[in-house]
Amino acid sequence: MRATSPMLLIETPDTRAAEREYVLGVVLGEFLGLRWRRISSERGDVRVTLDGMEGELRLPDVLLSRPESDWLKPASMPRQPLARWRLSKDQFEAKTVSDDLPIIYGDSAPSLRKEANSLRLPIDIFGSAFFMLSRYEEMVTPDRDEQDRFPAWASLAHKEGFLDRPIVDEYIEVLWSAMSCLWPELARRQRHFRVQVSHDVDHTSRYAFCGLRKMIRRVGGDVLLRQNYSALLNGPWTWLTTRDTLKASDPYNTFDWIMDRSEENDLKSAFYFMTGVTNPQREGDGDIDHPSTRDLIRRIHARGHEIGLHPSFETYLDPDQLRREADKLRSVLDEEGVPSERLGGRMHYLRWRTPDTMRAWAQAGMVYDSTLGYADQAGFRCGTCHEYPGFDIENGVACEIKIRPLIVMECSVFSPKYMSHSEAEGVVAIEKIRRLCEKFDGQFTLLWHNSEFTSKRSREQYVRLLK
Ligand SMILES: [Zn+2]
């Protein structure tokens, strides 16, 4: 941003000052890289001007001027079905996924109003962006799945058919288009598409660290269900002899293969390790202190990839335990000579409660979290494919953590429990989402577990998605 760039003046009603400062900061400051200042004003809408220049942009003000009694209550939720604005009808051009734009908050009969030097958009862009980024609806809608997660099917985005669109990024393009029409000299921050691959390490080994019975069951499954007869020898041998390093023949020891593929594509992989146990039935059987895990951590670091935290099953509502697990990872990394100041990660099972889990990450001194995608559907839970600062909606204050939305987890797409795509369909669906992240110069955040590369087909699919 140039120090001399002109200042946007944003006149808004004085309600929800902290929420307004936050969302203006994300949309105008972080995403567009513009200078801005908010001015409280007794008006019923939002007015944007550029200091010292002619012209004004106005937008409806809906969510952030709701009465206190409606805040975080069903009465403040968007009215369904949402109105839709057909941009071409008003000869308005902006980079959007389609010409038909759902309006979360805004006018019920949307159209663009144009007068000399004055534009009025029909969308409450700041309120709608706040709704998506803060995960407002997760505080209001009580639906949860069997893992106590807010499910995709309960979300407005799913119900209104826009979970596969980065709607906040689209709104920002609409805003940008209107502002550049009024003030062609404005320059925005340039951002660049990138693929961000990450791997939750639920298990480092398929056979080595489970009990004897579980090992026998796994070998049995490999032989009977997958016709993998080599498991008959490989299983017991791995179980008996894994000491200082993981066996090359271990089906879950895919770490070098993953790093090879990342390096070929000029990417850095992030590996999130578990360091605590809160529900052994729901967790893998790795051990962060086992010599083979320590060896793995050193290898990942030596090759320049990232190590982060995968907090255990019950930590999403237990900030003290999450902090202990973060501290444990820090001490392991310190012992292994790996820098531990800037750690991120992702919750096991994507368990998350807004805003408690976010606060717990921040209190544990973590830099970013990459949990926020839905387990049951791929897409844009937060409405964006860009990283952004968190906001504690319960206390109305900024939260010292970056949210890195998770766009696709492999099992959301392929598992019969979730989207249940065939192998061919699934890759096409993921590629479509990836292209949208590219279109909006965002991050395509892909989670692929190290334990999900057991077939040749899954490896081929993964390689295709990195290109
Ligand atoms: Zn996990």
XYZ file of C-alpha atoms and ligand atoms in Angstrom:
468
model
C 0.000 0.000 0.000
C 1.362 3.437 -0.912
C 1.503 5.854 2.023
C 0.102 8.526 -0.249
C -2.911 6.523 -1.384
C -6.140 8.383 -0.725
C -8.275 7.624 2.313
C -11.716 6.078 2.046
C -14.197 7.610 4.454
C -16.905 5.219 5.578
C -19.911 6.844 7.197
C -21.967 4.323 9.150
C -24.550 4.310 11.895
C -22.943 4.035 15.325
C -24.355 0.635 16.242
C -21.967 -2.352 16.539
C -18.859 -0.205 16.343
C -16.420 -3.073 17.077
C -18.041 -5.361 14.513
C -17.974 -2.592 11.906
C -14.325 -1.756 12.559
C -13.476 -5.437 12.256
C -15.273 -6.101 8.996
C -14.140 -2.838 7.381
C -10.602 -3.768 8.388
C -10.880 -7.207 6.780
C -12.670 -6.153 3.580
C -11.012 -2.810 2.872
C -7.722 -3.125 4.719
C -6.726 -6.795 4.500
C -8.429 -7.942 1.316
C -8.268 -4.804 -0.835
C -5.250 -3.136 0.802
C -6.904 0.289 0.952
C -6.669 3.040 3.550
C -9.943 3.743 5.289
C -11.474 5.523 8.246
C -14.893 5.018 9.765
C -17.006 8.004 10.723
C -20.098 7.605 12.916
C -23.048 9.261 11.332
C -26.765 9.430 11.927
C -27.846 7.718 8.768
C -29.733 4.600 7.801
C -27.201 3.297 5.273
C -23.457 3.192 4.682
C -21.838 5.932 2.607
C -18.371 5.609 1.147
C -16.440 8.566 -0.214
C -12.836 9.102 -1.162
C -11.182 11.939 0.729
C -10.875 15.023 -1.439
C -12.621 13.457 -4.427
C -16.088 13.683 -5.886
C -18.506 10.791 -5.914
C -20.186 8.588 -3.357
C -21.084 4.942 -3.003
C -23.984 3.899 -0.819
C -24.950 0.484 0.509
C -27.835 -0.764 2.624
C -27.087 -1.355 6.299
C -29.030 -4.323 7.628
C -27.286 -6.763 9.967
C -25.132 -4.355 11.940
C -28.016 -2.030 12.709
C -30.329 -4.724 14.055
C -31.631 -3.919 17.541
C -29.669 -5.326 20.464
C -32.535 -7.668 21.344
C -32.219 -9.439 17.939
C -28.435 -9.850 17.985
C -27.421 -13.513 17.721
C -31.120 -14.442 17.684
C -33.131 -16.061 14.864
C -34.851 -12.707 14.211
C -31.585 -11.340 12.835
C -30.987 -14.220 10.409
C -31.314 -13.509 6.673
C -34.834 -13.885 5.366
C -35.232 -16.915 3.112
C -35.450 -17.467 0.253
C -32.724 -14.934 -0.397
C -33.249 -12.263 -3.035
C -30.973 -12.578 -6.052
C -29.444 -9.801 -8.053
C -28.933 -10.335 -11.748
C -25.981 -8.075 -12.457
C -26.418 -7.978 -16.233
C -29.926 -6.549 -15.834
C -28.283 -3.373 -14.524
C -25.330 -3.577 -16.955
C -23.111 -3.985 -13.924
C -19.899 -5.928 -14.406
C -17.898 -7.607 -11.672
C -15.934 -10.809 -11.283
C -18.514 -13.226 -9.892
C -19.121 -16.960 -10.191
C -22.370 -16.372 -12.041
C -24.528 -13.445 -13.072
C -27.057 -14.368 -10.419
C -25.829 -13.235 -7.020
C -27.608 -14.325 -3.807
C -28.054 -11.439 -1.389
C -27.556 -12.441 2.236
C -28.569 -9.033 3.568
C -29.736 -6.201 1.334
C -32.652 -5.106 -0.804
C -35.560 -7.439 -1.417
C -35.923 -6.212 -5.011
C -32.287 -5.678 -5.873
C -31.140 -3.243 -8.495
C -28.345 -0.775 -8.948
C -29.152 2.901 -8.555
C -27.067 5.352 -10.503
C -27.106 9.113 -10.478
C -24.418 11.538 -11.507
C -21.381 10.640 -9.384
C -23.430 8.490 -7.061
C -23.905 4.737 -7.009
C -26.044 2.667 -4.706
C -25.491 -1.078 -4.482
C -28.365 -3.327 -3.349
C -26.205 -5.513 -1.046
C -25.268 -4.930 2.588
C -21.748 -6.048 1.731
C -20.197 -5.350 5.126
C -23.016 -6.953 7.124
C -23.130 -9.998 4.834
C -19.344 -10.407 4.963
C -19.487 -10.153 8.754
C -22.196 -12.822 8.834
C -20.044 -15.280 6.850
C -16.609 -14.516 8.308
C -17.636 -14.458 11.974
C -19.726 -17.647 11.474
C -22.682 -15.759 12.947
C -25.207 -18.449 12.039
C -23.291 -21.067 14.040
C -24.188 -19.114 17.181
C -27.851 -18.970 16.188
C -28.721 -22.261 14.477
C -28.722 -25.142 16.986
C -28.275 -28.065 14.524
C -25.279 -30.323 15.164
C -24.134 -33.651 13.740
C -23.190 -36.758 15.746
C -19.711 -35.310 16.375
C -21.225 -32.079 17.747
C -20.215 -30.193 14.603
C -22.210 -27.526 12.816
C -23.053 -29.396 9.607
C -23.088 -28.060 6.061
C -26.759 -29.000 5.669
C -27.703 -26.557 8.442
C -25.889 -23.642 6.820
C -27.494 -20.813 4.884
C -24.953 -21.411 2.110
C -26.156 -24.979 1.601
C -29.837 -24.127 1.905
C -29.480 -21.299 -0.612
C -27.159 -23.225 -2.921
C -24.018 -21.106 -2.628
C -21.671 -23.294 -0.575
C -19.668 -23.878 -3.758
C -19.200 -20.121 -4.257
C -16.800 -17.842 -2.341
C -19.612 -15.379 -1.835
C -17.675 -12.909 0.307
C -14.977 -12.729 -2.364
C -17.702 -12.140 -4.941
C -19.213 -9.315 -2.864
C -15.796 -7.746 -2.558
C -15.414 -7.846 -6.343
C -18.794 -6.102 -6.650
C -17.646 -3.457 -4.175
C -14.359 -3.049 -5.997
C -16.064 -2.733 -9.345
C -18.327 0.039 -7.993
C -15.438 1.864 -6.333
C -13.222 1.718 -9.401
C -16.080 3.007 -11.506
C -16.324 6.070 -9.216
C -12.596 6.443 -8.557
C -10.543 4.883 -11.366
C -7.288 5.986 -9.724
C -7.757 3.646 -6.714
C -5.325 0.716 -6.696
C -5.993 -2.500 -4.815
C -3.610 -4.993 -3.287
C -2.573 -7.702 -5.719
C -2.957 -11.214 -4.395
C -1.855 -14.496 -5.879
C -3.423 -17.907 -6.119
C -1.716 -20.712 -4.304
C -2.285 -24.313 -3.403
C -1.902 -25.001 0.311
C -1.677 -28.716 1.037
C -1.899 -30.063 4.543
C -1.985 -33.471 6.146
C -3.542 -34.338 9.494
C -1.305 -37.063 10.911
C -3.850 -39.204 12.748
C -1.485 -42.183 12.352
C 2.169 -42.339 11.427
C 2.037 -46.127 10.952
C -0.668 -48.587 9.943
C 0.601 -51.401 12.160
C 3.412 -50.327 14.473
C 1.706 -48.572 17.386
C -1.577 -50.352 17.929
C -2.148 -53.301 20.254
C -1.642 -56.848 19.003
C -5.358 -57.459 18.440
C -5.844 -54.284 16.445
C -2.788 -55.118 14.340
C -4.227 -58.559 13.566
C -7.596 -56.991 12.686
C -5.911 -54.531 10.330
C -3.914 -57.269 8.621
C -7.107 -59.320 8.307
C -8.906 -56.361 6.729
C -6.055 -55.726 4.310
C -6.022 -59.336 3.170
C -9.756 -60.060 3.072
C -11.180 -56.719 1.965
C -8.341 -55.327 -0.088
C -6.669 -58.534 -1.287
C -3.351 -57.183 -0.063
C -1.581 -60.448 0.795
C 1.745 -58.803 1.585
C 0.104 -57.465 4.768
C 0.359 -61.004 6.206
C 4.101 -60.528 6.565
C 4.373 -56.762 6.490
C 1.910 -56.214 9.366
C 3.544 -58.368 12.046
C 7.048 -57.463 10.859
C 6.280 -53.707 11.075
C 4.606 -54.180 14.446
C 7.596 -56.061 15.867
C 10.505 -54.137 14.391
C 9.611 -50.427 14.009
C 12.221 -48.664 16.156
C 14.066 -45.534 15.128
C 12.457 -44.936 11.752
C 9.185 -45.824 10.077
C 9.376 -48.750 7.682
C 9.434 -47.870 4.000
C 6.814 -50.576 3.411
C 4.395 -49.129 6.002
C 1.235 -48.129 4.072
C 0.838 -44.933 6.147
C 4.456 -43.888 5.821
C 3.716 -41.756 2.769
C 5.539 -38.710 4.080
C 8.456 -38.742 1.666
C 6.162 -39.386 -1.268
C 3.995 -36.404 -0.186
C 7.026 -34.155 0.179
C 8.381 -35.277 -3.216
C 5.091 -34.332 -4.869
C 4.957 -30.974 -3.071
C 8.525 -30.142 -4.048
C 7.851 -31.039 -7.688
C 5.056 -28.475 -7.633
C 6.940 -25.871 -5.647
C 4.628 -26.267 -2.649
C 5.204 -26.652 1.046
C 3.242 -29.339 2.832
C 1.998 -28.784 6.376
C 1.896 -31.859 8.634
C -0.261 -31.532 11.742
C 0.753 -33.850 14.600
C -1.211 -35.023 17.618
C 0.481 -34.619 20.974
C -2.266 -35.570 23.410
C -4.962 -38.140 24.064
C -8.482 -37.258 25.198
C -10.543 -39.979 23.519
C -8.495 -43.030 22.460
C -11.424 -44.520 20.499
C -11.470 -41.482 18.245
C -7.775 -40.902 17.873
C -4.886 -42.565 16.110
C -2.250 -44.562 17.928
C 0.825 -42.475 17.184
C 3.215 -41.289 19.857
C 4.923 -37.938 19.472
C 7.802 -39.138 21.673
C 8.496 -42.350 19.766
C 11.946 -42.261 18.110
C 10.373 -42.900 14.688
C 8.032 -39.890 15.085
C 10.932 -37.709 16.176
C 12.911 -38.920 13.165
C 9.959 -38.045 10.930
C 9.694 -34.544 12.416
C 13.390 -33.945 11.771
C 13.043 -35.152 8.180
C 10.031 -32.936 7.478
C 11.844 -29.936 8.861
C 15.098 -30.726 7.028
C 13.179 -30.749 3.747
C 11.652 -27.340 4.501
C 8.049 -28.377 5.140
C 5.863 -27.246 7.997
C 4.956 -28.938 11.266
C 1.801 -27.958 13.115
C -0.670 -29.157 15.717
C -3.628 -31.524 15.428
C -5.375 -31.161 18.808
C -7.057 -34.292 20.129
C -10.765 -35.120 19.926
C -12.115 -33.390 23.057
C -9.992 -30.241 22.972
C -12.457 -28.169 20.951
C -14.150 -27.187 24.212
C -11.148 -27.519 26.506
C -8.762 -24.559 26.176
C -6.477 -25.803 28.967
C -5.971 -29.162 27.271
C -5.470 -27.493 23.888
C -2.805 -25.289 25.431
C -1.088 -28.308 27.007
C -1.009 -30.046 23.633
C 0.392 -26.908 21.971
C 3.039 -26.614 24.685
C 3.939 -30.269 24.232
C 4.472 -29.725 20.508
C 6.629 -26.676 21.256
C 8.817 -28.643 23.635
C 9.199 -31.485 21.109
C 10.154 -29.029 18.380
C 12.597 -27.253 20.686
C 14.245 -30.588 21.469
C 14.533 -31.342 17.773
C 15.873 -27.912 16.848
C 12.751 -26.936 14.860
C 11.498 -23.344 15.250
C 8.296 -23.308 17.274
C 7.310 -19.641 17.445
C 4.740 -19.575 14.656
C 2.566 -22.666 14.805
C -0.740 -23.399 13.162
C -2.872 -26.466 12.732
C -6.289 -28.023 12.480
C -8.759 -29.662 14.858
C -9.158 -33.454 14.738
C -12.487 -34.412 13.060
C -12.861 -30.685 12.249
C -14.555 -30.326 15.641
C -15.234 -26.672 16.250
C -17.542 -24.474 18.231
C -17.803 -20.786 17.384
C -16.197 -18.885 19.023
C -14.913 -21.116 21.870
C -12.494 -23.175 19.770
C -11.087 -20.082 18.081
C -10.469 -18.488 21.486
C -8.750 -21.678 22.652
C -6.370 -21.555 19.653
C -5.576 -17.915 20.371
C -5.019 -18.602 24.077
C -2.632 -21.411 23.163
C -0.577 -18.842 21.233
C -1.216 -20.380 17.833
C -0.849 -18.272 14.707
C -3.488 -19.794 12.455
C -6.204 -22.404 12.367
C -7.306 -24.288 9.263
C -10.358 -26.175 10.522
C -13.156 -24.160 8.968
C -14.557 -26.298 6.232
C -17.459 -28.695 6.635
C -16.779 -32.395 7.080
C -19.902 -33.345 5.139
C -19.382 -31.063 2.125
C -16.486 -29.381 0.409
C -16.769 -25.663 -0.304
C -16.606 -22.244 1.254
C -17.843 -22.406 4.859
C -16.578 -18.878 5.545
C -17.500 -17.586 2.086
C -13.889 -16.868 1.203
C -10.745 -18.602 -0.001
C -8.532 -16.040 1.699
C -7.003 -16.130 5.154
C -8.464 -13.522 7.521
C -8.267 -12.461 11.177
C -10.700 -14.047 13.608
C -13.416 -12.272 15.556
C -14.851 -13.387 18.877
C -18.506 -12.779 18.201
C -19.571 -13.546 21.755
C -17.403 -10.853 23.312
C -17.420 -8.499 20.315
C -13.625 -8.288 20.110
C -10.933 -9.204 17.613
C -9.280 -12.574 18.222
C -5.522 -12.988 17.788
C -5.680 -15.830 15.308
C -5.788 -16.106 11.539
C -8.524 -18.243 10.060
C -7.285 -20.172 7.031
C -10.486 -21.673 5.620
C -10.332 -25.337 4.702
C -11.757 -25.677 1.201
C -11.553 -29.421 0.537
C -10.940 -32.433 2.761
C -10.534 -35.578 0.643
C -12.996 -37.690 2.629
C -15.766 -35.043 2.424
C -15.808 -35.646 -1.307
C -15.255 -39.409 -1.539
C -16.679 -40.885 1.656
C -20.056 -42.648 1.289
C -20.983 -40.922 4.578
C -20.594 -37.482 3.022
C -20.740 -36.372 -0.632
C -20.161 -39.930 -1.844
C -18.685 -38.990 -5.204
C -17.205 -41.674 -7.411
C -13.471 -41.337 -7.944
C -13.891 -39.694 -11.340
C -16.701 -37.321 -10.287
C -14.894 -36.380 -7.098
C -11.773 -35.138 -8.816
C -13.842 -33.111 -11.279
C -15.767 -31.552 -8.370
C -12.547 -30.693 -6.524
C -10.988 -29.237 -9.671
C -14.009 -26.999 -10.100
C -13.577 -25.625 -6.582
C -9.853 -25.210 -7.151
C -10.534 -23.148 -10.294
C -12.744 -20.798 -8.263
C -9.940 -20.257 -5.729
C -7.726 -19.440 -8.701
C -10.273 -17.052 -10.164
C -10.375 -15.094 -6.903
C -6.562 -15.197 -6.364
C -7.112 -17.148 -3.159
C -5.694 -20.183 -1.381
C -6.872 -23.616 -2.360
C -6.524 -25.309 1.030
C -6.578 -29.053 0.527
C -6.464 -31.613 3.337
C -5.294 -35.075 2.327
C -4.404 -37.432 5.179
C -1.081 -39.303 4.945
C -3.134 -42.446 5.669
C -5.297 -41.954 2.543
C -2.718 -42.750 -0.112
C -3.066 -46.496 0.098
C -4.323 -46.954 -3.467
C -2.612 -46.066 -6.729
C -5.808 -44.279 -7.745
C -5.774 -41.941 -4.711
C -2.165 -41.018 -5.468
C -3.062 -40.238 -9.083
C -6.003 -38.087 -8.010
C -3.874 -36.152 -5.576
C -1.123 -35.498 -8.121
C -3.714 -34.211 -10.576
C -4.992 -31.691 -8.037
C -1.564 -30.233 -7.305
C -0.752 -29.308 -10.887
Zn -7.595 -36.036 12.600
